[in-house]
Amino acid sequence: MMKKWFYSLVAVPFLLAACGDDPEVETLDTAEVPAIVEVDIQTAEQLNVGETIQLSARVTQEEEAVNDAKEVKFEVWESGLRDEGEMLDGELTEDGIYVADYTFDHDGVYYMFAHTTARGMHVMPKQELIVGNPDMSKVLEDTSSNSMEDDKENKEEDHNH
């Protein structure tokens, strides 16, 4: 009787130790967060009026081209006039580069977002574009921020004044 009790006392810690080797628990500890999708705007910051230019952005993840982005849209607006801006679909050319043709019809300071949805992430870098030779004294200040929610807050604050 004593021997059986002793064997069960020795066996229980081994059984418990085996339970600790559950492979599912290890995968939770070692699971990696997906690498961030990066969007590099490649459009020049100084542009000419009346020329068709390419709005361009390169999408990468861990320095590898992302050719399967769900959506790349270029939002372009003149400084201070975001509500009058345009949204253009980017087309994949090669090597993770998405482009859209655009022509600026007058001098001014413009802004562009490259709204990018790829691999479960949304990234939207912003770039200032100087077109022609704008009269900086006539350029409206751009109050839009780098995210959609901040823009909504800015508009609400404007209405409260």
JSON list of C-alpha atoms in Angstrom, two decimals:
[
{"chain": "A", "resi": 1, "resn": "MET", "atom": "CA", "xyz": [0.00, 0.00, 0.00]},
{"chain": "A", "resi": 2, "resn": "MET", "atom": "CA", "xyz": [2.78, 2.38, 0.90]},
{"chain": "A", "resi": 3, "resn": "LYS", "atom": "CA", "xyz": [4.60, 1.68, -2.39]},
{"chain": "A", "resi": 4, "resn": "LYS", "atom": "CA", "xyz": [1.51, 2.53, -4.47]},
{"chain": "A", "resi": 5, "resn": "TRP", "atom": "CA", "xyz": [1.10, 5.80, -2.63]},
{"chain": "A", "resi": 6, "resn": "PHE", "atom": "CA", "xyz": [4.78, 6.63, -3.12]},
{"chain": "A", "resi": 7, "resn": "TYR", "atom": "CA", "xyz": [4.61, 5.88, -6.90]},
{"chain": "A", "resi": 8, "resn": "SER", "atom": "CA", "xyz": [1.57, 8.07, -7.36]},
{"chain": "A", "resi": 9, "resn": "LEU", "atom": "CA", "xyz": [3.30, 10.89, -5.48]},
{"chain": "A", "resi": 10, "resn": "VAL", "atom": "CA", "xyz": [6.29, 10.64, -7.83]},
{"chain": "A", "resi": 11, "resn": "ALA", "atom": "CA", "xyz": [4.15, 10.25, -10.98]},
{"chain": "A", "resi": 12, "resn": "VAL", "atom": "CA", "xyz": [1.91, 13.31, -10.42]},
{"chain": "A", "resi": 13, "resn": "PRO", "atom": "CA", "xyz": [4.68, 15.94, -10.88]},
{"chain": "A", "resi": 14, "resn": "PHE", "atom": "CA", "xyz": [5.76, 14.26, -14.15]},
{"chain": "A", "resi": 15, "resn": "LEU", "atom": "CA", "xyz": [2.19, 14.34, -15.46]},
{"chain": "A", "resi": 16, "resn": "LEU", "atom": "CA", "xyz": [1.84, 18.01, -14.50]},
{"chain": "A", "resi": 17, "resn": "ALA", "atom": "CA", "xyz": [5.17, 18.84, -16.17]},
{"chain": "A", "resi": 18, "resn": "ALA", "atom": "CA", "xyz": [3.98, 17.19, -19.38]},
{"chain": "A", "resi": 19, "resn": "CYS", "atom": "CA", "xyz": [0.87, 19.39, -19.37]},
{"chain": "A", "resi": 20, "resn": "GLY", "atom": "CA", "xyz": [3.10, 22.45, -19.30]},
{"chain": "A", "resi": 21, "resn": "ASP", "atom": "CA", "xyz": [4.56, 21.49, -22.69]},
{"chain": "A", "resi": 22, "resn": "ASP", "atom": "CA", "xyz": [1.31, 22.27, -24.51]},
{"chain": "A", "resi": 23, "resn": "PRO", "atom": "CA", "xyz": [2.38, 23.54, -27.95]},
{"chain": "A", "resi": 24, "resn": "GLU", "atom": "CA", "xyz": [-0.54, 26.00, -28.17]},
{"chain": "A", "resi": 25, "resn": "VAL", "atom": "CA", "xyz": [0.73, 27.90, -25.15]},
{"chain": "A", "resi": 26, "resn": "GLU", "atom": "CA", "xyz": [4.16, 28.26, -26.74]},
{"chain": "A", "resi": 27, "resn": "THR", "atom": "CA", "xyz": [2.76, 29.62, -30.00]},
{"chain": "A", "resi": 28, "resn": "LEU", "atom": "CA", "xyz": [0.96, 32.37, -28.08]},
{"chain": "A", "resi": 29, "resn": "ASP", "atom": "CA", "xyz": [4.24, 33.41, -26.45]},
{"chain": "A", "resi": 30, "resn": "THR", "atom": "CA", "xyz": [6.21, 33.29, -29.70]},
{"chain": "A", "resi": 31, "resn": "ALA", "atom": "CA", "xyz": [3.53, 34.69, -32.04]},
{"chain": "A", "resi": 32, "resn": "GLU", "atom": "CA", "xyz": [4.82, 37.75, -33.86]},
{"chain": "A", "resi": 33, "resn": "VAL", "atom": "CA", "xyz": [2.97, 40.95, -34.60]},
{"chain": "A", "resi": 34, "resn": "PRO", "atom": "CA", "xyz": [2.82, 41.45, -38.40]},
{"chain": "A", "resi": 35, "resn": "ALA", "atom": "CA", "xyz": [5.36, 43.90, -39.77]},
{"chain": "A", "resi": 36, "resn": "ILE", "atom": "CA", "xyz": [4.08, 47.39, -40.45]},
{"chain": "A", "resi": 37, "resn": "VAL", "atom": "CA", "xyz": [3.13, 48.29, -44.00]},
{"chain": "A", "resi": 38, "resn": "GLU", "atom": "CA", "xyz": [5.16, 51.33, -45.07]},
{"chain": "A", "resi": 39, "resn": "VAL", "atom": "CA", "xyz": [4.13, 53.83, -47.74]},
{"chain": "A", "resi": 40, "resn": "ASP", "atom": "CA", "xyz": [6.76, 56.07, -49.29]},
{"chain": "A", "resi": 41, "resn": "ILE", "atom": "CA", "xyz": [5.38, 58.93, -51.40]},
{"chain": "A", "resi": 42, "resn": "GLN", "atom": "CA", "xyz": [7.52, 59.29, -54.51]},
{"chain": "A", "resi": 43, "resn": "THR", "atom": "CA", "xyz": [5.89, 62.35, -56.08]},
{"chain": "A", "resi": 44, "resn": "ALA", "atom": "CA", "xyz": [8.22, 65.35, -56.34]},
{"chain": "A", "resi": 45, "resn": "GLU", "atom": "CA", "xyz": [7.41, 68.21, -53.96]},
{"chain": "A", "resi": 46, "resn": "GLN", "atom": "CA", "xyz": [7.95, 70.87, -56.66]},
{"chain": "A", "resi": 47, "resn": "LEU", "atom": "CA", "xyz": [5.68, 70.49, -59.70]},
{"chain": "A", "resi": 48, "resn": "ASN", "atom": "CA", "xyz": [4.73, 72.46, -62.83]},
{"chain": "A", "resi": 49, "resn": "VAL", "atom": "CA", "xyz": [1.30, 73.82, -63.71]},
{"chain": "A", "resi": 50, "resn": "GLY", "atom": "CA", "xyz": [-0.43, 72.24, -66.70]},
{"chain": "A", "resi": 51, "resn": "GLU", "atom": "CA", "xyz": [1.78, 69.12, -66.89]},
{"chain": "A", "resi": 52, "resn": "THR", "atom": "CA", "xyz": [0.36, 65.66, -66.34]},
{"chain": "A", "resi": 53, "resn": "ILE", "atom": "CA", "xyz": [2.33, 64.22, -63.45]},
{"chain": "A", "resi": 54, "resn": "GLN", "atom": "CA", "xyz": [2.18, 60.91, -61.67]},
{"chain": "A", "resi": 55, "resn": "LEU", "atom": "CA", "xyz": [1.11, 60.82, -58.07]},
{"chain": "A", "resi": 56, "resn": "SER", "atom": "CA", "xyz": [3.16, 57.90, -56.85]},
{"chain": "A", "resi": 57, "resn": "ALA", "atom": "CA", "xyz": [3.67, 55.84, -53.70]},
{"chain": "A", "resi": 58, "resn": "ARG", "atom": "CA", "xyz": [5.72, 52.71, -53.03]},
{"chain": "A", "resi": 59, "resn": "VAL", "atom": "CA", "xyz": [4.16, 50.22, -50.61]},
{"chain": "A", "resi": 60, "resn": "THR", "atom": "CA", "xyz": [6.45, 47.83, -48.74]},
{"chain": "A", "resi": 61, "resn": "GLN", "atom": "CA", "xyz": [6.40, 45.46, -45.79]},
{"chain": "A", "resi": 62, "resn": "GLU", "atom": "CA", "xyz": [9.76, 44.51, -44.28]},
{"chain": "A", "resi": 63, "resn": "GLU", "atom": "CA", "xyz": [11.40, 46.16, -47.33]},
{"chain": "A", "resi": 64, "resn": "GLU", "atom": "CA", "xyz": [9.58, 43.83, -49.74]},
{"chain": "A", "resi": 65, "resn": "ALA", "atom": "CA", "xyz": [7.22, 45.24, -52.36]},
{"chain": "A", "resi": 66, "resn": "VAL", "atom": "CA", "xyz": [3.51, 44.90, -51.58]},
{"chain": "A", "resi": 67, "resn": "ASN", "atom": "CA", "xyz": [1.81, 44.16, -54.92]},
{"chain": "A", "resi": 68, "resn": "ASP", "atom": "CA", "xyz": [-1.47, 43.05, -53.35]},
{"chain": "A", "resi": 69, "resn": "ALA", "atom": "CA", "xyz": [-2.64, 46.22, -51.58]},
{"chain": "A", "resi": 70, "resn": "LYS", "atom": "CA", "xyz": [-6.41, 46.17, -51.18]},
{"chain": "A", "resi": 71, "resn": "GLU", "atom": "CA", "xyz": [-6.61, 49.87, -52.01]},
{"chain": "A", "resi": 72, "resn": "VAL", "atom": "CA", "xyz": [-4.34, 52.84, -52.75]},
{"chain": "A", "resi": 73, "resn": "LYS", "atom": "CA", "xyz": [-6.14, 56.15, -53.22]},
{"chain": "A", "resi": 74, "resn": "PHE", "atom": "CA", "xyz": [-4.55, 59.54, -53.68]},
{"chain": "A", "resi": 75, "resn": "GLU", "atom": "CA", "xyz": [-6.47, 62.42, -52.11]},
{"chain": "A", "resi": 76, "resn": "VAL", "atom": "CA", "xyz": [-5.35, 65.81, -53.49]},
{"chain": "A", "resi": 77, "resn": "TRP", "atom": "CA", "xyz": [-6.55, 69.23, -52.39]},
{"chain": "A", "resi": 78, "resn": "GLU", "atom": "CA", "xyz": [-5.44, 72.84, -52.51]},
{"chain": "A", "resi": 79, "resn": "SER", "atom": "CA", "xyz": [-4.30, 74.18, -49.15]},
{"chain": "A", "resi": 80, "resn": "GLY", "atom": "CA", "xyz": [-7.30, 75.19, -47.05]},
{"chain": "A", "resi": 81, "resn": "LEU", "atom": "CA", "xyz": [-9.81, 73.63, -49.48]},
{"chain": "A", "resi": 82, "resn": "ARG", "atom": "CA", "xyz": [-9.83, 69.97, -48.47]},
{"chain": "A", "resi": 83, "resn": "ASP", "atom": "CA", "xyz": [-13.59, 69.70, -48.94]},
{"chain": "A", "resi": 84, "resn": "GLU", "atom": "CA", "xyz": [-13.04, 70.43, -52.64]},
{"chain": "A", "resi": 85, "resn": "GLY", "atom": "CA", "xyz": [-10.30, 67.82, -53.01]},
{"chain": "A", "resi": 86, "resn": "GLU", "atom": "CA", "xyz": [-10.27, 64.87, -55.39]},
{"chain": "A", "resi": 87, "resn": "MET", "atom": "CA", "xyz": [-9.82, 61.16, -54.72]},
{"chain": "A", "resi": 88, "resn": "LEU", "atom": "CA", "xyz": [-7.98, 59.12, -57.38]},
{"chain": "A", "resi": 89, "resn": "ASP", "atom": "CA", "xyz": [-7.47, 55.35, -57.51]},
{"chain": "A", "resi": 90, "resn": "GLY", "atom": "CA", "xyz": [-3.84, 54.27, -57.61]},
{"chain": "A", "resi": 91, "resn": "GLU", "atom": "CA", "xyz": [-2.92, 51.57, -60.13]},
{"chain": "A", "resi": 92, "resn": "LEU", "atom": "CA", "xyz": [-0.13, 49.07, -59.47]},
{"chain": "A", "resi": 93, "resn": "THR", "atom": "CA", "xyz": [2.69, 49.46, -61.98]},
{"chain": "A", "resi": 94, "resn": "GLU", "atom": "CA", "xyz": [5.48, 47.27, -60.57]},
{"chain": "A", "resi": 95, "resn": "ASP", "atom": "CA", "xyz": [7.52, 46.59, -57.48]},
{"chain": "A", "resi": 96, "resn": "GLY", "atom": "CA", "xyz": [4.86, 47.87, -55.05]},
{"chain": "A", "resi": 97, "resn": "ILE", "atom": "CA", "xyz": [4.54, 51.23, -56.84]},
{"chain": "A", "resi": 98, "resn": "TYR", "atom": "CA", "xyz": [1.01, 52.62, -57.25]},
{"chain": "A", "resi": 99, "resn": "VAL", "atom": "CA", "xyz": [0.36, 55.64, -59.46]},
{"chain": "A", "resi": 100, "resn": "ALA", "atom": "CA", "xyz": [-2.39, 57.97, -60.68]},
{"chain": "A", "resi": 101, "resn": "ASP", "atom": "CA", "xyz": [-2.10, 60.71, -63.31]},
{"chain": "A", "resi": 102, "resn": "TYR", "atom": "CA", "xyz": [-3.03, 64.24, -62.28]},
{"chain": "A", "resi": 103, "resn": "THR", "atom": "CA", "xyz": [-2.75, 67.73, -63.78]},
{"chain": "A", "resi": 104, "resn": "PHE", "atom": "CA", "xyz": [-2.66, 70.88, -61.64]},
{"chain": "A", "resi": 105, "resn": "ASP", "atom": "CA", "xyz": [-4.35, 73.73, -63.49]},
{"chain": "A", "resi": 106, "resn": "HIS", "atom": "CA", "xyz": [-3.03, 76.66, -61.41]},
{"chain": "A", "resi": 107, "resn": "ASP", "atom": "CA", "xyz": [-0.21, 77.69, -59.10]},
{"chain": "A", "resi": 108, "resn": "GLY", "atom": "CA", "xyz": [-0.72, 76.85, -55.46]},
{"chain": "A", "resi": 109, "resn": "VAL", "atom": "CA", "xyz": [0.21, 74.86, -52.42]},
{"chain": "A", "resi": 110, "resn": "TYR", "atom": "CA", "xyz": [-1.48, 71.47, -52.42]},
{"chain": "A", "resi": 111, "resn": "TYR", "atom": "CA", "xyz": [-1.53, 68.47, -50.14]},
{"chain": "A", "resi": 112, "resn": "MET", "atom": "CA", "xyz": [-1.81, 64.79, -50.89]},
{"chain": "A", "resi": 113, "resn": "PHE", "atom": "CA", "xyz": [-2.68, 61.77, -48.78]},
{"chain": "A", "resi": 114, "resn": "ALA", "atom": "CA", "xyz": [-1.79, 58.32, -50.08]},
{"chain": "A", "resi": 115, "resn": "HIS", "atom": "CA", "xyz": [-4.60, 56.36, -48.40]},
{"chain": "A", "resi": 116, "resn": "THR", "atom": "CA", "xyz": [-3.33, 52.78, -48.40]},
{"chain": "A", "resi": 117, "resn": "THR", "atom": "CA", "xyz": [-5.07, 49.64, -47.16]},
{"chain": "A", "resi": 118, "resn": "ALA", "atom": "CA", "xyz": [-2.89, 46.55, -47.31]},
{"chain": "A", "resi": 119, "resn": "ARG", "atom": "CA", "xyz": [-2.56, 43.35, -45.31]},
{"chain": "A", "resi": 120, "resn": "GLY", "atom": "CA", "xyz": [-5.04, 44.41, -42.66]},
{"chain": "A", "resi": 121, "resn": "MET", "atom": "CA", "xyz": [-3.51, 47.84, -42.05]},
{"chain": "A", "resi": 122, "resn": "HIS", "atom": "CA", "xyz": [-4.41, 51.39, -43.11]},
{"chain": "A", "resi": 123, "resn": "VAL", "atom": "CA", "xyz": [-1.59, 53.89, -43.64]},
{"chain": "A", "resi": 124, "resn": "MET", "atom": "CA", "xyz": [-2.02, 57.43, -44.96]},
{"chain": "A", "resi": 125, "resn": "PRO", "atom": "CA", "xyz": [1.13, 59.53, -45.29]},
{"chain": "A", "resi": 126, "resn": "LYS", "atom": "CA", "xyz": [0.68, 63.19, -46.22]},
{"chain": "A", "resi": 127, "resn": "GLN", "atom": "CA", "xyz": [2.88, 65.33, -48.48]},
{"chain": "A", "resi": 128, "resn": "GLU", "atom": "CA", "xyz": [2.92, 69.02, -49.36]},
{"chain": "A", "resi": 129, "resn": "LEU", "atom": "CA", "xyz": [3.16, 69.83, -53.08]},
{"chain": "A", "resi": 130, "resn": "ILE", "atom": "CA", "xyz": [4.26, 73.26, -54.36]},
{"chain": "A", "resi": 131, "resn": "VAL", "atom": "CA", "xyz": [2.85, 73.77, -57.87]},
{"chain": "A", "resi": 132, "resn": "GLY", "atom": "CA", "xyz": [4.27, 76.53, -60.06]},
{"chain": "A", "resi": 133, "resn": "ASN", "atom": "CA", "xyz": [5.07, 79.78, -58.26]},
{"chain": "A", "resi": 134, "resn": "PRO", "atom": "CA", "xyz": [2.25, 80.37, -55.77]},
{"chain": "A", "resi": 135, "resn": "ASP", "atom": "CA", "xyz": [1.80, 83.78, -54.15]},
{"chain": "A", "resi": 136, "resn": "MET", "atom": "CA", "xyz": [2.34, 82.63, -50.58]},
{"chain": "A", "resi": 137, "resn": "SER", "atom": "CA", "xyz": [0.43, 85.63, -49.19]},
{"chain": "A", "resi": 138, "resn": "LYS", "atom": "CA", "xyz": [-2.74, 84.33, -50.88]},
{"chain": "A", "resi": 139, "resn": "VAL", "atom": "CA", "xyz": [-2.35, 80.66, -49.90]},
{"chain": "A", "resi": 140, "resn": "LEU", "atom": "CA", "xyz": [-4.95, 79.60, -47.36]},
{"chain": "A", "resi": 141, "resn": "GLU", "atom": "CA", "xyz": [-3.63, 77.85, -44.26]},
{"chain": "A", "resi": 142, "resn": "ASP", "atom": "CA", "xyz": [-4.32, 74.13, -44.32]},
{"chain": "A", "resi": 143, "resn": "THR", "atom": "CA", "xyz": [-5.97, 73.06, -41.08]},
{"chain": "A", "resi": 144, "resn": "SER", "atom": "CA", "xyz": [-6.35, 69.39, -41.98]},
{"chain": "A", "resi": 145, "resn": "SER", "atom": "CA", "xyz": [-4.28, 67.10, -39.82]},
{"chain": "A", "resi": 146, "resn": "ASN", "atom": "CA", "xyz": [-2.73, 63.74, -40.49]},
{"chain": "A", "resi": 147, "resn": "SER", "atom": "CA", "xyz": [-5.76, 61.69, -39.55]},
{"chain": "A", "resi": 148, "resn": "MET", "atom": "CA", "xyz": [-9.45, 61.64, -40.37]},
{"chain": "A", "resi": 149, "resn": "GLU", "atom": "CA", "xyz": [-10.62, 61.81, -36.75]},
{"chain": "A", "resi": 150, "resn": "ASP", "atom": "CA", "xyz": [-8.58, 64.91, -36.00]},
{"chain": "A", "resi": 151, "resn": "ASP", "atom": "CA", "xyz": [-10.16, 66.59, -39.02]},
{"chain": "A", "resi": 152, "resn": "LYS", "atom": "CA", "xyz": [-13.63, 65.89, -37.63]},
{"chain": "A", "resi": 153, "resn": "GLU", "atom": "CA", "xyz": [-12.59, 67.42, -34.30]},
{"chain": "A", "resi": 154, "resn": "ASN", "atom": "CA", "xyz": [-11.20, 70.51, -36.06]},
{"chain": "A", "resi": 155, "resn": "LYS", "atom": "CA", "xyz": [-14.48, 70.99, -37.93]},
{"chain": "A", "resi": 156, "resn": "GLU", "atom": "CA", "xyz": [-16.47, 70.62, -34.71]},
{"chain": "A", "resi": 157, "resn": "GLU", "atom": "CA", "xyz": [-14.23, 73.19, -32.99]},
{"chain": "A", "resi": 158, "resn": "ASP", "atom": "CA", "xyz": [-14.72, 75.60, -35.93]},
{"chain": "A", "resi": 159, "resn": "HIS", "atom": "CA", "xyz": [-18.49, 75.34, -35.51]},
{"chain": "A", "resi": 160, "resn": "ASN", "atom": "CA", "xyz": [-18.26, 76.08, -31.78]},
{"chain": "A", "resi": 161, "resn": "HIS", "atom": "CA", "xyz": [-16.59, 79.49, -32.27]}
]
